[in-house]
JSON list of C-alpha atoms in Angstrom, two decimals:
[
{"chain": "E", "resi": 1, "resn": "MET", "atom": "CA", "xyz": [-0.14, -0.13, 0.26]},
{"chain": "E", "resi": 2, "resn": "GLY", "atom": "CA", "xyz": [1.61, 3.55, -1.29]},
{"chain": "E", "resi": 3, "resn": "ASP", "atom": "CA", "xyz": [1.37, 6.99, -0.04]},
{"chain": "E", "resi": 4, "resn": "GLU", "atom": "CA", "xyz": [-0.77, 8.45, -2.01]},
{"chain": "E", "resi": 5, "resn": "PRO", "atom": "CA", "xyz": [-0.08, 11.52, -2.81]},
{"chain": "E", "resi": 6, "resn": "SER", "atom": "CA", "xyz": [3.74, 11.49, -2.47]},
{"chain": "E", "resi": 7, "resn": "ALA", "atom": "CA", "xyz": [5.42, 13.98, -1.36]},
{"chain": "E", "resi": 8, "resn": "GLU", "atom": "CA", "xyz": [7.29, 15.03, -4.23]},
{"chain": "E", "resi": 9, "resn": "ALA", "atom": "CA", "xyz": [3.38, 15.18, -5.97]},
{"chain": "E", "resi": 10, "resn": "LEU", "atom": "CA", "xyz": [2.67, 17.73, -3.29]},
{"chain": "E", "resi": 11, "resn": "LEU", "atom": "CA", "xyz": [5.35, 19.61, -3.37]},
{"chain": "E", "resi": 12, "resn": "LEU", "atom": "CA", "xyz": [4.96, 20.35, -7.41]},
{"chain": "E", "resi": 13, "resn": "ALA", "atom": "CA", "xyz": [1.24, 20.73, -6.41]},
{"chain": "E", "resi": 14, "resn": "MET", "atom": "CA", "xyz": [2.22, 24.20, -4.77]},
{"chain": "E", "resi": 15, "resn": "ALA", "atom": "CA", "xyz": [4.39, 25.37, -6.40]},
{"chain": "E", "resi": 16, "resn": "ALA", "atom": "CA", "xyz": [1.92, 24.90, -9.40]},
{"chain": "E", "resi": 17, "resn": "ALA", "atom": "CA", "xyz": [-0.51, 26.57, -7.64]},
{"chain": "E", "resi": 18, "resn": "LEU", "atom": "CA", "xyz": [1.15, 29.55, -6.33]},
{"chain": "E", "resi": 19, "resn": "ALA", "atom": "CA", "xyz": [2.70, 30.02, -9.96]},
{"chain": "E", "resi": 20, "resn": "ASP", "atom": "CA", "xyz": [-0.45, 29.65, -10.91]},
{"chain": "E", "resi": 21, "resn": "GLN", "atom": "CA", "xyz": [-3.02, 31.62, -9.41]},
{"chain": "E", "resi": 22, "resn": "VAL", "atom": "CA", "xyz": [-0.89, 33.27, -6.44]},
{"chain": "E", "resi": 23, "resn": "VAL", "atom": "CA", "xyz": [1.33, 35.26, -9.13]},
{"chain": "E", "resi": 24, "resn": "PRO", "atom": "CA", "xyz": [-1.38, 36.38, -11.26]},
{"chain": "E", "resi": 25, "resn": "ALA", "atom": "CA", "xyz": [-3.03, 37.33, -8.37]},
{"chain": "E", "resi": 26, "resn": "THR", "atom": "CA", "xyz": [-0.50, 39.53, -6.91]},
{"chain": "E", "resi": 27, "resn": "SER", "atom": "CA", "xyz": [2.76, 41.83, -7.56]},
{"chain": "E", "resi": 28, "resn": "GLY", "atom": "CA", "xyz": [5.79, 43.20, -6.42]},
{"chain": "E", "resi": 29, "resn": "GLY", "atom": "CA", "xyz": [7.11, 41.67, -3.50]},
{"chain": "E", "resi": 30, "resn": "ALA", "atom": "CA", "xyz": [3.69, 39.23, -2.68]},
{"chain": "E", "resi": 31, "resn": "ALA", "atom": "CA", "xyz": [4.37, 38.35, -6.20]},
{"chain": "E", "resi": 32, "resn": "HIS", "atom": "CA", "xyz": [8.27, 38.05, -6.17]},
{"chain": "E", "resi": 33, "resn": "ALA", "atom": "CA", "xyz": [8.13, 35.75, -2.66]},
{"chain": "E", "resi": 34, "resn": "ALA", "atom": "CA", "xyz": [5.07, 33.31, -3.98]},
{"chain": "E", "resi": 35, "resn": "ARG", "atom": "CA", "xyz": [7.88, 32.72, -7.33]},
{"chain": "E", "resi": 36, "resn": "VAL", "atom": "CA", "xyz": [10.09, 32.29, -4.84]},
{"chain": "E", "resi": 37, "resn": "VAL", "atom": "CA", "xyz": [8.30, 30.05, -3.16]},
{"chain": "E", "resi": 38, "resn": "ALA", "atom": "CA", "xyz": [6.89, 27.62, -5.73]},
{"chain": "E", "resi": 39, "resn": "ASN", "atom": "CA", "xyz": [10.89, 27.53, -6.91]},
{"chain": "E", "resi": 40, "resn": "LEU", "atom": "CA", "xyz": [11.49, 25.58, -3.66]},
{"chain": "E", "resi": 41, "resn": "CYS", "atom": "CA", "xyz": [9.05, 24.04, -3.76]},
{"chain": "E", "resi": 42, "resn": "ARG", "atom": "CA", "xyz": [10.12, 22.56, -7.38]},
{"chain": "E", "resi": 43, "resn": "ILE", "atom": "CA", "xyz": [14.15, 22.20, -5.69]},
{"chain": "E", "resi": 44, "resn": "LEU", "atom": "CA", "xyz": [12.68, 20.28, -2.74]},
{"chain": "E", "resi": 45, "resn": "ALA", "atom": "CA", "xyz": [10.76, 18.08, -4.78]},
{"chain": "E", "resi": 46, "resn": "ARG", "atom": "CA", "xyz": [13.63, 16.61, -7.05]},
{"chain": "E", "resi": 47, "resn": "GLU", "atom": "CA", "xyz": [15.49, 16.72, -3.55]},
{"chain": "E", "resi": 48, "resn": "VAL", "atom": "CA", "xyz": [12.89, 14.31, -2.15]},
{"chain": "E", "resi": 49, "resn": "ALA", "atom": "CA", "xyz": [12.84, 11.88, -5.84]},
{"chain": "E", "resi": 50, "resn": "ALA", "atom": "CA", "xyz": [16.56, 11.90, -6.13]},
{"chain": "E", "resi": 51, "resn": "PRO", "atom": "CA", "xyz": [18.04, 8.98, -5.56]},
{"chain": "E", "resi": 52, "resn": "GLY", "atom": "CA", "xyz": [20.01, 7.57, -3.09]},
{"chain": "E", "resi": 53, "resn": "ASP", "atom": "CA", "xyz": [22.78, 9.76, -2.03]},
{"chain": "E", "resi": 54, "resn": "ASP", "atom": "CA", "xyz": [26.04, 6.91, -1.55]},
{"chain": "E", "resi": 55, "resn": "VAL", "atom": "CA", "xyz": [28.19, 9.52, -2.10]},
{"chain": "E", "resi": 56, "resn": "ALA", "atom": "CA", "xyz": [29.08, 9.60, 1.95]},
{"chain": "E", "resi": 57, "resn": "VAL", "atom": "CA", "xyz": [29.98, 5.07, 1.15]},
{"chain": "E", "resi": 58, "resn": "ASP", "atom": "CA", "xyz": [31.93, 6.43, -1.10]},
{"chain": "E", "resi": 59, "resn": "LEU", "atom": "CA", "xyz": [34.11, 9.28, 0.64]},
{"chain": "E", "resi": 60, "resn": "ARG", "atom": "CA", "xyz": [34.04, 6.99, 3.72]},
{"chain": "E", "resi": 61, "resn": "VAL", "atom": "CA", "xyz": [35.80, 4.37, 1.61]},
{"chain": "E", "resi": 62, "resn": "LEU", "atom": "CA", "xyz": [38.41, 6.13, -0.10]},
{"chain": "E", "resi": 63, "resn": "LEU", "atom": "CA", "xyz": [39.75, 8.41, 3.13]},
{"chain": "E", "resi": 64, "resn": "SER", "atom": "CA", "xyz": [39.87, 5.39, 5.06]},
{"chain": "E", "resi": 65, "resn": "ALA", "atom": "CA", "xyz": [41.59, 3.47, 2.41]},
{"chain": "E", "resi": 66, "resn": "ASP", "atom": "CA", "xyz": [44.79, 5.35, 2.80]},
{"chain": "E", "resi": 67, "resn": "GLY", "atom": "CA", "xyz": [44.69, 4.54, 6.90]},
{"chain": "E", "resi": 68, "resn": "ALA", "atom": "CA", "xyz": [44.94, 8.79, 7.37]},
{"chain": "E", "resi": 69, "resn": "GLU", "atom": "CA", "xyz": [41.44, 7.97, 8.82]},
{"chain": "E", "resi": 70, "resn": "ASP", "atom": "CA", "xyz": [40.44, 5.86, 11.35]},
{"chain": "E", "resi": 71, "resn": "THR", "atom": "CA", "xyz": [37.40, 4.70, 9.53]},
{"chain": "E", "resi": 72, "resn": "GLU", "atom": "CA", "xyz": [35.06, 3.64, 13.08]},
{"chain": "E", "resi": 73, "resn": "ARG", "atom": "CA", "xyz": [35.08, 7.64, 13.07]},
{"chain": "E", "resi": 74, "resn": "LEU", "atom": "CA", "xyz": [34.19, 8.00, 9.61]},
{"chain": "E", "resi": 75, "resn": "GLU", "atom": "CA", "xyz": [30.87, 5.76, 10.09]},
{"chain": "E", "resi": 76, "resn": "GLY", "atom": "CA", "xyz": [28.98, 9.01, 11.93]},
{"chain": "E", "resi": 77, "resn": "VAL", "atom": "CA", "xyz": [29.71, 11.62, 9.84]},
{"chain": "E", "resi": 78, "resn": "ASP", "atom": "CA", "xyz": [27.05, 13.09, 7.08]},
{"chain": "E", "resi": 79, "resn": "THR", "atom": "CA", "xyz": [27.80, 13.98, 3.91]},
{"chain": "E", "resi": 80, "resn": "GLY", "atom": "CA", "xyz": [28.66, 17.30, 4.87]},
{"chain": "E", "resi": 81, "resn": "GLY", "atom": "CA", "xyz": [30.72, 16.90, 7.76]},
{"chain": "E", "resi": 82, "resn": "LEU", "atom": "CA", "xyz": [32.90, 14.10, 5.19]},
{"chain": "E", "resi": 83, "resn": "LEU", "atom": "CA", "xyz": [33.63, 16.78, 2.41]},
{"chain": "E", "resi": 84, "resn": "VAL", "atom": "CA", "xyz": [35.80, 18.97, 5.40]},
{"chain": "E", "resi": 85, "resn": "ALA", "atom": "CA", "xyz": [37.16, 15.86, 5.61]},
{"chain": "E", "resi": 86, "resn": "LEU", "atom": "CA", "xyz": [37.89, 15.51, 2.10]},
{"chain": "E", "resi": 87, "resn": "ASP", "atom": "CA", "xyz": [38.93, 19.11, 1.78]},
{"chain": "E", "resi": 88, "resn": "ASP", "atom": "CA", "xyz": [41.81, 18.87, 4.92]},
{"chain": "E", "resi": 89, "resn": "ARG", "atom": "CA", "xyz": [42.47, 15.72, 3.05]},
{"chain": "E", "resi": 90, "resn": "LEU", "atom": "CA", "xyz": [43.49, 17.66, -0.60]},
{"chain": "E", "resi": 91, "resn": "ARG", "atom": "CA", "xyz": [45.23, 20.07, 1.44]},
{"chain": "E", "resi": 92, "resn": "ASP", "atom": "CA", "xyz": [47.84, 17.48, 1.73]},
{"chain": "E", "resi": 93, "resn": "GLY", "atom": "CA", "xyz": [48.99, 17.70, -2.28]},
{"chain": "E", "resi": 94, "resn": "ASP", "atom": "CA", "xyz": [48.54, 14.34, -3.22]},
{"chain": "E", "resi": 95, "resn": "ALA", "atom": "CA", "xyz": [47.70, 13.36, -6.94]},
{"chain": "E", "resi": 96, "resn": "GLY", "atom": "CA", "xyz": [46.55, 10.31, -6.84]},
{"chain": "E", "resi": 97, "resn": "PHE", "atom": "CA", "xyz": [44.11, 10.76, -3.88]},
{"chain": "E", "resi": 98, "resn": "ALA", "atom": "CA", "xyz": [42.89, 13.68, -5.52]},
{"chain": "E", "resi": 99, "resn": "MET", "atom": "CA", "xyz": [42.38, 11.77, -9.48]},
{"chain": "E", "resi": 100, "resn": "ALA", "atom": "CA", "xyz": [40.96, 9.19, -7.32]},
{"chain": "E", "resi": 101, "resn": "ALA", "atom": "CA", "xyz": [38.68, 11.88, -5.16]},
{"chain": "E", "resi": 102, "resn": "LEU", "atom": "CA", "xyz": [37.51, 13.48, -8.63]},
{"chain": "E", "resi": 103, "resn": "PRO", "atom": "CA", "xyz": [34.81, 11.21, -9.91]},
{"chain": "E", "resi": 104, "resn": "ILE", "atom": "CA", "xyz": [33.06, 11.68, -6.41]},
{"chain": "E", "resi": 105, "resn": "VAL", "atom": "CA", "xyz": [33.29, 14.40, -6.14]},
{"chain": "E", "resi": 106, "resn": "ARG", "atom": "CA", "xyz": [31.80, 14.80, -9.56]},
{"chain": "E", "resi": 107, "resn": "ARG", "atom": "CA", "xyz": [28.69, 12.44, -8.97]},
{"chain": "E", "resi": 108, "resn": "ASP", "atom": "CA", "xyz": [28.04, 14.96, -5.82]},
{"chain": "E", "resi": 109, "resn": "VAL", "atom": "CA", "xyz": [28.31, 17.87, -7.27]},
{"chain": "E", "resi": 110, "resn": "GLU", "atom": "CA", "xyz": [25.78, 16.71, -10.83]},
{"chain": "E", "resi": 111, "resn": "ARG", "atom": "CA", "xyz": [23.34, 14.82, -7.97]},
{"chain": "E", "resi": 112, "resn": "ARG", "atom": "CA", "xyz": [23.14, 18.10, -6.21]},
{"chain": "E", "resi": 113, "resn": "LEU", "atom": "CA", "xyz": [23.29, 20.59, -9.38]},
{"chain": "E", "resi": 114, "resn": "ALA", "atom": "CA", "xyz": [20.05, 17.93, -10.61]},
{"chain": "E", "resi": 115, "resn": "ILE", "atom": "CA", "xyz": [18.84, 19.09, -7.55]},
{"chain": "E", "resi": 116, "resn": "SER", "atom": "CA", "xyz": [19.24, 22.77, -7.17]},
{"chain": "E", "resi": 117, "resn": "LYS", "atom": "CA", "xyz": [19.80, 23.61, -11.05]},
{"chain": "E", "resi": 118, "resn": "PRO", "atom": "CA", "xyz": [18.89, 21.24, -13.61]},
{"chain": "E", "resi": 119, "resn": "SER", "atom": "CA", "xyz": [19.17, 22.81, -16.31]},
{"chain": "E", "resi": 120, "resn": "TYR", "atom": "CA", "xyz": [23.43, 23.30, -15.81]},
{"chain": "E", "resi": 121, "resn": "LEU", "atom": "CA", "xyz": [23.49, 20.34, -16.74]},
{"chain": "E", "resi": 122, "resn": "ASP", "atom": "CA", "xyz": [22.55, 20.55, -19.94]},
{"chain": "E", "resi": 123, "resn": "ASP", "atom": "CA", "xyz": [24.76, 22.77, -20.88]},
{"chain": "E", "resi": 124, "resn": "ARG", "atom": "CA", "xyz": [27.86, 19.09, -20.56]},
{"chain": "E", "resi": 125, "resn": "SER", "atom": "CA", "xyz": [29.96, 19.68, -23.45]}
]
């Protein structure tokens, strides 16, 4: 038994109602605020619909592979904390580590862009 409508569908309905009904009926600051909230609803809908985040798993493996980080310490760290640890490790200047990190970082950036600004991914060459 599924929960209908889904969170994604509800957020998209909210965005449509704001964009189609509230924005045309208002002006100035209120119209701008309604457009912003509609856009935020669309962003949240994309985030809810996004596939699971395996970046954190890959970062844990990468950061603990060479013994520079304690694997157990990394288990409770969220993706943001792992990215901070990655930044620290990249500052060491290890080119091999940086090359191993590149595909993970690229995947994370593409995942975030797909949520916040998908049109940026359309212009990839």
